[in-house]
PDB file of C-alpha atoms and ligand atoms in Angstrom:
ATOM      1  CA  UNK A   1     -16.444  38.013  19.151  1.00  0.00           C
ATOM      2  CA  UNK A   2     -15.971  37.843  15.374  1.00  0.00           C
ATOM      3  CA  UNK A   3     -15.556  35.301  12.648  1.00  0.00           C
ATOM      4  CA  UNK A   4     -14.098  35.987   9.220  1.00  0.00           C
ATOM      5  CA  UNK A   5     -15.276  33.747   6.384  1.00  0.00           C
ATOM      6  CA  UNK A   6     -13.464  33.356   3.039  1.00  0.00           C
ATOM      7  CA  UNK A   7     -15.938  32.357   0.309  1.00  0.00           C
ATOM      8  CA  UNK A   8     -14.010  30.917  -2.541  1.00  0.00           C
ATOM      9  CA  UNK A   9     -15.095  31.153  -6.145  1.00  0.00           C
ATOM     10  CA  UNK A  10     -18.512  32.464  -5.083  1.00  0.00           C
ATOM     11  CA  UNK A  11     -19.231  33.333  -8.755  1.00  0.00           C
ATOM     12  CA  UNK A  12     -18.405  29.896 -10.191  1.00  0.00           C
ATOM     13  CA  UNK A  13     -18.660  27.216  -7.475  1.00  0.00           C
ATOM     14  CA  UNK A  14     -22.233  27.573  -6.260  1.00  0.00           C
ATOM     15  CA  UNK A  15     -24.742  24.811  -6.987  1.00  0.00           C
ATOM     16  CA  UNK A  16     -28.165  23.972  -5.542  1.00  0.00           C
ATOM     17  CA  UNK A  17     -28.197  26.888  -3.156  1.00  0.00           C
ATOM     18  CA  UNK A  18     -24.759  26.488  -1.657  1.00  0.00           C
ATOM     19  CA  UNK A  19     -24.590  30.252  -1.084  1.00  0.00           C
ATOM     20  CA  UNK A  20     -27.368  29.702   1.440  1.00  0.00           C
ATOM     21  CA  UNK A  21     -24.781  28.259   3.771  1.00  0.00           C
ATOM     22  CA  UNK A  22     -23.185  31.691   4.067  1.00  0.00           C
ATOM     23  CA  UNK A  23     -26.517  33.276   4.879  1.00  0.00           C
ATOM     24  CA  UNK A  24     -27.191  30.762   7.629  1.00  0.00           C
ATOM     25  CA  UNK A  25     -23.771  31.289   9.232  1.00  0.00           C
ATOM     26  CA  UNK A  26     -24.286  35.098   9.157  1.00  0.00           C
ATOM     27  CA  UNK A  27     -27.827  34.837  10.572  1.00  0.00           C
ATOM     28  CA  UNK A  28     -26.842  32.475  13.400  1.00  0.00           C
ATOM     29  CA  UNK A  29     -23.885  34.637  14.320  1.00  0.00           C
ATOM     30  CA  UNK A  30     -25.997  37.810  14.279  1.00  0.00           C
ATOM     31  CA  UNK A  31     -28.613  36.250  16.595  1.00  0.00           C
ATOM     32  CA  UNK A  32     -25.780  35.745  19.098  1.00  0.00           C
ATOM     33  CA  UNK A  33     -24.095  39.127  18.681  1.00  0.00           C
ATOM     34  CA  UNK A  34     -21.134  37.531  16.964  1.00  0.00           C
ATOM     35  CA  UNK A  35     -19.747  39.665  14.121  1.00  0.00           C
ATOM     36  CA  UNK A  36     -19.501  37.728  10.861  1.00  0.00           C
ATOM     37  CA  UNK A  37     -17.422  39.181   8.022  1.00  0.00           C
ATOM     38  CA  UNK A  38     -17.549  37.491   4.600  1.00  0.00           C
ATOM     39  CA  UNK A  39     -15.003  38.104   1.852  1.00  0.00           C
ATOM     40  CA  UNK A  40     -15.270  36.527  -1.527  1.00  0.00           C
ATOM     41  CA  UNK A  41     -12.295  35.428  -3.593  1.00  0.00           C
ATOM     42  CA  UNK A  42     -12.429  34.297  -7.207  1.00  0.00           C
ATOM     43  CA  UNK A  43      -9.879  33.510  -9.926  1.00  0.00           C
ATOM     44  CA  UNK A  44      -6.886  35.830  -9.799  1.00  0.00           C
ATOM     45  CA  UNK A  45      -7.884  37.631  -6.595  1.00  0.00           C
ATOM     46  CA  UNK A  46      -5.505  37.890  -3.735  1.00  0.00           C
ATOM     47  CA  UNK A  47      -6.664  36.722  -0.269  1.00  0.00           C
ATOM     48  CA  UNK A  48      -4.667  34.964   2.439  1.00  0.00           C
ATOM     49  CA  UNK A  49      -6.728  32.074   3.814  1.00  0.00           C
ATOM     50  CA  UNK A  50      -4.889  32.321   7.132  1.00  0.00           C
ATOM     51  CA  UNK A  51      -6.592  35.671   7.717  1.00  0.00           C
ATOM     52  CA  UNK A  52      -9.853  33.798   7.951  1.00  0.00           C
ATOM     53  CA  UNK A  53     -11.500  31.522  10.496  1.00  0.00           C
ATOM     54  CA  UNK A  54     -13.609  29.590   8.000  1.00  0.00           C
ATOM     55  CA  UNK A  55     -12.834  28.672   4.344  1.00  0.00           C
ATOM     56  CA  UNK A  56     -15.976  27.870   2.314  1.00  0.00           C
ATOM     57  CA  UNK A  57     -16.143  26.488  -1.194  1.00  0.00           C
ATOM     58  CA  UNK A  58     -19.300  25.353  -2.856  1.00  0.00           C
ATOM     59  CA  UNK A  59     -19.978  22.822  -5.602  1.00  0.00           C
ATOM     60  CA  UNK A  60     -19.511  23.158  -9.343  1.00  0.00           C
ATOM     61  CA  UNK A  61     -20.193  21.367 -12.578  1.00  0.00           C
ATOM     62  CA  UNK A  62     -17.197  19.845 -14.453  1.00  0.00           C
ATOM     63  CA  UNK A  63     -16.957  22.995 -16.556  1.00  0.00           C
ATOM     64  CA  UNK A  64     -16.510  25.298 -13.511  1.00  0.00           C
ATOM     65  CA  UNK A  65     -14.124  22.882 -11.834  1.00  0.00           C
ATOM     66  CA  UNK A  66     -11.935  23.020 -14.952  1.00  0.00           C
ATOM     67  CA  UNK A  67     -12.097  26.843 -14.884  1.00  0.00           C
ATOM     68  CA  UNK A  68     -10.925  27.208 -11.294  1.00  0.00           C
ATOM     69  CA  UNK A  69      -8.605  24.259 -10.469  1.00  0.00           C
ATOM     70  CA  UNK A  70      -5.350  25.813 -11.728  1.00  0.00           C
ATOM     71  CA  UNK A  71      -6.013  28.959  -9.704  1.00  0.00           C
ATOM     72  CA  UNK A  72      -6.847  26.764  -6.655  1.00  0.00           C
ATOM     73  CA  UNK A  73      -3.671  24.741  -7.029  1.00  0.00           C
ATOM     74  CA  UNK A  74      -1.630  27.988  -6.919  1.00  0.00           C
ATOM     75  CA  UNK A  75      -3.078  28.603  -3.462  1.00  0.00           C
ATOM     76  CA  UNK A  76      -2.038  25.212  -2.038  1.00  0.00           C
ATOM     77  CA  UNK A  77       0.762  26.481   0.287  1.00  0.00           C
ATOM     78  CA  UNK A  78      -1.422  29.322   1.548  1.00  0.00           C
ATOM     79  CA  UNK A  79      -4.316  26.947   2.260  1.00  0.00           C
ATOM     80  CA  UNK A  80      -1.957  24.466   3.975  1.00  0.00           C
ATOM     81  CA  UNK A  81      -0.711  27.374   6.173  1.00  0.00           C
ATOM     82  CA  UNK A  82      -4.245  28.255   7.131  1.00  0.00           C
ATOM     83  CA  UNK A  83      -4.921  24.598   7.920  1.00  0.00           C
ATOM     84  CA  UNK A  84      -1.803  24.515  10.092  1.00  0.00           C
ATOM     85  CA  UNK A  85      -3.244  27.549  11.995  1.00  0.00           C
ATOM     86  CA  UNK A  86      -6.637  26.033  12.724  1.00  0.00           C
ATOM     87  CA  UNK A  87      -8.814  27.553  10.012  1.00  0.00           C
ATOM     88  CA  UNK A  88     -12.033  25.580   9.690  1.00  0.00           C
ATOM     89  CA  UNK A  89     -13.223  24.337   6.266  1.00  0.00           C
ATOM     90  CA  UNK A  90     -16.639  23.667   4.735  1.00  0.00           C
ATOM     91  CA  UNK A  91     -16.348  22.113   1.273  1.00  0.00           C
ATOM     92  CA  UNK A  92     -19.359  21.116  -0.826  1.00  0.00           C
ATOM     93  CA  UNK A  93     -19.259  18.518  -3.595  1.00  0.00           C
ATOM     94  CA  UNK A  94     -16.906  19.872  -6.314  1.00  0.00           C
ATOM     95  CA  UNK A  95     -15.084  21.789  -3.599  1.00  0.00           C
ATOM     96  CA  UNK A  96     -14.844  18.546  -1.586  1.00  0.00           C
ATOM     97  CA  UNK A  97     -13.428  16.696  -4.618  1.00  0.00           C
ATOM     98  CA  UNK A  98     -10.695  19.230  -5.305  1.00  0.00           C
ATOM     99  CA  UNK A  99      -9.121  18.874  -1.867  1.00  0.00           C
ATOM    100  CA  UNK A 100      -8.316  15.221  -2.730  1.00  0.00           C
ATOM    101  CA  UNK A 101      -5.821  13.689  -5.151  1.00  0.00           C
ATOM    102  CA  UNK A 102      -7.720  14.285  -8.413  1.00  0.00           C
ATOM    103  CA  UNK A 103     -11.062  14.456 -10.195  1.00  0.00           C
ATOM    104  CA  UNK A 104     -11.497  12.489 -13.401  1.00  0.00           C
ATOM    105  CA  UNK A 105     -14.640  13.483 -15.310  1.00  0.00           C
ATOM    106  CA  UNK A 106     -16.894  11.181 -17.343  1.00  0.00           C
ATOM    107  CA  UNK A 107     -14.826  11.890 -20.483  1.00  0.00           C
ATOM    108  CA  UNK A 108     -11.740  10.685 -18.708  1.00  0.00           C
ATOM    109  CA  UNK A 109     -10.235  14.202 -18.395  1.00  0.00           C
ATOM    110  CA  UNK A 110      -8.245  14.259 -15.099  1.00  0.00           C
ATOM    111  CA  UNK A 111      -7.622  17.410 -13.114  1.00  0.00           C
ATOM    112  CA  UNK A 112      -5.312  17.502 -10.104  1.00  0.00           C
ATOM    113  CA  UNK A 113      -6.683  18.226  -6.692  1.00  0.00           C
ATOM    114  CA  UNK A 114      -4.814  19.855  -3.860  1.00  0.00           C
ATOM    115  CA  UNK A 115      -3.788  16.484  -2.541  1.00  0.00           C
ATOM    116  CA  UNK A 116      -4.384  17.298   1.089  1.00  0.00           C
ATOM    117  CA  UNK A 117      -6.249  13.997   1.574  1.00  0.00           C
ATOM    118  CA  UNK A 118      -5.852  10.531   0.036  1.00  0.00           C
ATOM    119  CA  UNK A 119      -9.314  10.289  -1.457  1.00  0.00           C
ATOM    120  CA  UNK A 120      -9.788  10.589  -5.241  1.00  0.00           C
ATOM    121  CA  UNK A 121     -12.795  10.956  -7.440  1.00  0.00           C
ATOM    122  CA  UNK A 122     -13.701   9.303 -10.726  1.00  0.00           C
ATOM    123  CA  UNK A 123     -16.978  10.272 -12.357  1.00  0.00           C
ATOM    124  CA  UNK A 124     -19.325   7.457 -13.366  1.00  0.00           C
ATOM    125  CA  UNK A 125     -20.852   7.457 -16.861  1.00  0.00           C
ATOM    126  CA  UNK A 126     -23.445   9.998 -17.825  1.00  0.00           C
ATOM    127  CA  UNK A 127     -26.349   7.699 -16.931  1.00  0.00           C
ATOM    128  CA  UNK A 128     -25.119   7.002 -13.436  1.00  0.00           C
ATOM    129  CA  UNK A 129     -25.118  10.240 -11.507  1.00  0.00           C
ATOM    130  CA  UNK A 130     -25.888  10.235  -7.804  1.00  0.00           C
ATOM    131  CA  UNK A 131     -28.949  12.483  -7.733  1.00  0.00           C
ATOM    132  CA  UNK A 132     -31.661  13.041  -5.143  1.00  0.00           C
ATOM    133  CA  UNK A 133     -32.419  13.728  -1.546  1.00  0.00           C
ATOM    134  CA  UNK A 134     -30.020  12.246   0.952  1.00  0.00           C
ATOM    135  CA  UNK A 135     -30.213  11.568   4.633  1.00  0.00           C
ATOM    136  CA  UNK A 136     -27.291  10.592   6.864  1.00  0.00           C
ATOM    137  CA  UNK A 137     -26.370   9.822  10.423  1.00  0.00           C
ATOM    138  CA  UNK A 138     -23.248  11.577  11.694  1.00  0.00           C
ATOM    139  CA  UNK A 139     -21.184  12.133  14.797  1.00  0.00           C
ATOM    140  CA  UNK A 140     -19.302  15.393  14.721  1.00  0.00           C
ATOM    141  CA  UNK A 141     -17.375  17.006  17.578  1.00  0.00           C
ATOM    142  CA  UNK A 142     -19.185  14.785  20.073  1.00  0.00           C
ATOM    143  CA  UNK A 143     -22.655  15.482  18.682  1.00  0.00           C
ATOM    144  CA  UNK A 144     -24.721  12.651  17.106  1.00  0.00           C
ATOM    145  CA  UNK A 145     -27.405  13.686  14.660  1.00  0.00           C
ATOM    146  CA  UNK A 146     -29.300  12.941  11.455  1.00  0.00           C
ATOM    147  CA  UNK A 147     -28.895  15.398   8.565  1.00  0.00           C
ATOM    148  CA  UNK A 148     -30.602  15.865   5.195  1.00  0.00           C
ATOM    149  CA  UNK A 149     -29.505  17.415   1.930  1.00  0.00           C
ATOM    150  CA  UNK A 150     -29.572  17.110  -1.815  1.00  0.00           C
ATOM    151  CA  UNK A 151     -26.886  15.466  -3.957  1.00  0.00           C
ATOM    152  CA  UNK A 152     -26.134  15.680  -7.662  1.00  0.00           C
ATOM    153  CA  UNK A 153     -22.719  14.361  -8.664  1.00  0.00           C
ATOM    154  CA  UNK A 154     -21.227  12.013 -11.171  1.00  0.00           C
ATOM    155  CA  UNK A 155     -18.064  11.782  -9.113  1.00  0.00           C
ATOM    156  CA  UNK A 156     -17.505   8.633  -7.163  1.00  0.00           C
ATOM    157  CA  UNK A 157     -15.117   9.495  -4.294  1.00  0.00           C
ATOM    158  CA  UNK A 158     -13.061   6.593  -3.100  1.00  0.00           C
ATOM    159  CA  UNK A 159     -10.393   5.848  -0.493  1.00  0.00           C
ATOM    160  CA  UNK A 160     -11.984   8.177   2.070  1.00  0.00           C
ATOM    161  CA  UNK A 161     -10.082   7.547   5.356  1.00  0.00           C
ATOM    162  CA  UNK A 162     -12.618   9.280   7.632  1.00  0.00           C
ATOM    163  CA  UNK A 163     -16.108   9.697   6.185  1.00  0.00           C
ATOM    164  CA  UNK A 164     -18.428  12.349   7.584  1.00  0.00           C
ATOM    165  CA  UNK A 165     -21.523  10.207   7.901  1.00  0.00           C
ATOM    166  CA  UNK A 166     -23.379   6.956   7.364  1.00  0.00           C
ATOM    167  CA  UNK A 167     -25.930   7.088   4.540  1.00  0.00           C
ATOM    168  CA  UNK A 168     -29.479   6.324   5.626  1.00  0.00           C
ATOM    169  CA  UNK A 169     -31.076   7.173   2.291  1.00  0.00           C
ATOM    170  CA  UNK A 170     -29.462   8.221  -0.984  1.00  0.00           C
ATOM    171  CA  UNK A 171     -25.922   7.561  -2.336  1.00  0.00           C
ATOM    172  CA  UNK A 172     -23.051   9.494  -0.709  1.00  0.00           C
ATOM    173  CA  UNK A 173     -19.417   9.130  -1.718  1.00  0.00           C
ATOM    174  CA  UNK A 174     -20.109   6.442  -4.318  1.00  0.00           C
ATOM    175  CA  UNK A 175     -23.304   4.980  -5.792  1.00  0.00           C
ATOM    176  CA  UNK A 176     -23.846   2.534  -2.954  1.00  0.00           C
ATOM    177  CA  UNK A 177     -20.957   3.216  -0.647  1.00  0.00           C
ATOM    178  CA  UNK A 178     -22.954   3.588   2.515  1.00  0.00           C
ATOM    179  CA  UNK A 179     -20.797   6.533   3.570  1.00  0.00           C
ATOM    180  CA  UNK A 180     -20.864  10.197   2.784  1.00  0.00           C
ATOM    181  CA  UNK A 181     -18.265  13.014   2.777  1.00  0.00           C
ATOM    182  CA  UNK A 182     -14.946  13.375   4.595  1.00  0.00           C
ATOM    183  CA  UNK A 183     -14.332  14.885   8.020  1.00  0.00           C
ATOM    184  CA  UNK A 184     -11.539  15.671  10.409  1.00  0.00           C
ATOM    185  CA  UNK A 185     -11.246  18.133  13.321  1.00  0.00           C
ATOM    186  CA  UNK A 186     -11.047  21.121  10.950  1.00  0.00           C
ATOM    187  CA  UNK A 187     -12.592  20.023   7.633  1.00  0.00           C
ATOM    188  CA  UNK A 188     -16.152  19.093   6.772  1.00  0.00           C
ATOM    189  CA  UNK A 189     -16.328  18.017   3.162  1.00  0.00           C
ATOM    190  CA  UNK A 190     -19.672  16.737   1.870  1.00  0.00           C
ATOM    191  CA  UNK A 191     -21.797  15.985  -1.140  1.00  0.00           C
ATOM    192  CA  UNK A 192     -24.784  17.497   0.626  1.00  0.00           C
ATOM    193  CA  UNK A 193     -26.110  20.519  -1.220  1.00  0.00           C
ATOM    194  CA  UNK A 194     -29.507  21.883  -0.318  1.00  0.00           C
ATOM    195  CA  UNK A 195     -28.031  24.095   0.926  1.00  0.00           C
ATOM    196  CA  UNK A 196     -26.696  21.998   3.756  1.00  0.00           C
ATOM    197  CA  UNK A 197     -27.040  24.304   6.761  1.00  0.00           C
ATOM    198  CA  UNK A 198     -30.606  25.679   6.858  1.00  0.00           C
ATOM    199  CA  UNK A 199     -32.134  22.300   7.742  1.00  0.00           C
ATOM    200  CA  UNK A 200     -29.127  21.196   9.793  1.00  0.00           C
ATOM    201  CA  UNK A 201     -28.567  23.866  12.431  1.00  0.00           C
ATOM    202  CA  UNK A 202     -26.454  21.556  14.585  1.00  0.00           C
ATOM    203  CA  UNK A 203     -23.879  21.465  11.767  1.00  0.00           C
ATOM    204  CA  UNK A 204     -23.991  25.224  11.356  1.00  0.00           C
ATOM    205  CA  UNK A 205     -23.242  25.739  15.019  1.00  0.00           C
ATOM    206  CA  UNK A 206     -20.459  23.153  15.042  1.00  0.00           C
ATOM    207  CA  UNK A 207     -18.886  25.133  12.147  1.00  0.00           C
ATOM    208  CA  UNK A 208     -19.289  28.437  14.016  1.00  0.00           C
ATOM    209  CA  UNK A 209     -17.612  26.898  17.085  1.00  0.00           C
ATOM    210  CA  UNK A 210     -14.809  25.538  14.891  1.00  0.00           C
ATOM    211  CA  UNK A 211     -14.343  28.958  13.267  1.00  0.00           C
ATOM    212  CA  UNK A 212     -14.332  30.781  16.642  1.00  0.00           C
ATOM    213  CA  UNK A 213     -11.764  28.298  18.001  1.00  0.00           C
ATOM    214  CA  UNK A 214      -8.982  29.721  15.767  1.00  0.00           C
ATOM    215  CA  UNK A 215      -8.776  32.947  17.785  1.00  0.00           C
ATOM    216  CA  UNK A 216     -10.971  32.289  20.882  1.00  0.00           C
ATOM    217  CA  UNK A 217     -10.383  28.708  21.849  1.00  0.00           C
ATOM    218  CA  UNK A 218     -13.388  26.566  22.837  1.00  0.00           C
ATOM    219  CA  UNK A 219     -16.547  28.622  22.975  1.00  0.00           C
ATOM    220  CA  UNK A 220     -20.012  27.676  24.290  1.00  0.00           C
ATOM    221  CA  UNK A 221     -22.701  29.117  22.015  1.00  0.00           C
ATOM    222  CA  UNK A 222     -26.022  30.542  23.241  1.00  0.00           C
ATOM    223  CA  UNK A 223     -28.831  28.068  22.262  1.00  0.00           C
ATOM    224  CA  UNK A 224     -31.192  29.296  19.538  1.00  0.00           C
ATOM    225  CA  UNK A 225     -34.791  28.238  18.919  1.00  0.00           C
ATOM    226  CA  UNK A 226     -34.429  25.844  15.979  1.00  0.00           C
ATOM    227  CA  UNK A 227     -37.966  24.502  15.996  1.00  0.00           C
ATOM    228  CA  UNK A 228     -38.593  25.542  12.388  1.00  0.00           C
ATOM    229  CA  UNK A 229     -35.229  24.385  11.090  1.00  0.00           C
ATOM    230  CA  UNK A 230     -35.525  20.976  12.770  1.00  0.00           C
ATOM    231  CA  UNK A 231     -39.113  20.660  11.554  1.00  0.00           C
ATOM    232  CA  UNK A 232     -37.907  21.267   8.013  1.00  0.00           C
ATOM    233  CA  UNK A 233     -35.310  18.480   8.437  1.00  0.00           C
ATOM    234  CA  UNK A 234     -37.842  16.134  10.012  1.00  0.00           C
ATOM    235  CA  UNK A 235     -40.257  16.609   7.107  1.00  0.00           C
ATOM    236  CA  UNK A 236     -37.596  15.331   4.758  1.00  0.00           C
ATOM    237  CA  UNK A 237     -36.647  12.442   7.129  1.00  0.00           C
ATOM    238  CA  UNK A 238     -40.335  11.507   7.175  1.00  0.00           C
ATOM    239  CA  UNK A 239     -40.552  11.722   3.401  1.00  0.00           C
ATOM    240  CA  UNK A 240     -37.540   9.373   3.165  1.00  0.00           C
ATOM    241  CA  UNK A 241     -39.253   7.046   5.670  1.00  0.00           C
ATOM    242  CA  UNK A 242     -36.504   7.461   8.279  1.00  0.00           C
ATOM    243  CA  UNK A 243     -37.730   7.307  11.818  1.00  0.00           C
ATOM    244  CA  UNK A 244     -36.105   7.478  15.322  1.00  0.00           C
TER     245      UNK A 244
HETATM  246  N1  LIG B   1     -18.758  18.100 -11.277  1.00  0.00           N
HETATM  247  C1  LIG B   1     -18.685  17.240 -10.074  1.00  0.00           C
HETATM  248  C2  LIG B   1     -19.451  15.934 -10.319  1.00  0.00           C
HETATM  249  O1  LIG B   1     -20.247  15.858 -11.177  1.00  0.00           O
HETATM  250  C3  LIG B   1     -19.168  17.973  -8.841  1.00  0.00           C
HETATM  251  C4  LIG B   1     -20.666  18.259  -8.930  1.00  0.00           C
HETATM  252  C5  LIG B   1     -21.183  19.177  -7.803  1.00  0.00           C
HETATM  253  O2  LIG B   1     -20.458  20.000  -7.254  1.00  0.00           O
HETATM  254  N2  LIG B   1     -22.488  19.087  -7.507  1.00  0.00           N
HETATM  255  O3  LIG B   1     -19.249  14.980  -9.537  1.00  0.00           O
END
């Protein structure tokens, strides 16, 4: 089996180790004998998202979001087509924001998002960024788990119809919203940098299953020994005084 990953704006949208998510997906596929091909695509390059099983976009500061958003908007129909054909999506922070209605930065400058979802993002003032370690409780594709990450965003994302998780420690979609990210059966959009996947192997495997589904249907993955990965997550949960 094989999965093909499209890594968007790898050179511009990559904050707090987001590229590490790609490495985790490659490693976890390799351990199972699943071929994992990764193509990058930046401004002006021509890739068809429907050729891929997983679409990945990392986070970016306001400057980088302004640099890439017009190029991203030109790809709306092609991304919609991939969505219609079961491509899976992992979107981190700035990438998450740009799949909604718009992003308005702290200077009030508003850039359009792709408008696939009803949420919208308005950045708080410079002194009110959501920064720090974050822990959440999620249920994804029938799996219930706690996850940890790192967030640093001014954006306050509102009107999220189906959040990814409940915040146990940290901020999430807005300063004190209690919820984090957006999720549906194909898209995981989250504020959790870190990168997200090394300490949350259950999410990595869910994404691999979602990616495989496009051309293979439902697949059961061989279990891996995640002792170290889960220990790394548990150390952070402990530090955040989250038990059980
Ligand atoms: N620039 C956006 C914000 O500040 C996204 C930041 C990010 O991707 N970490 O909210």
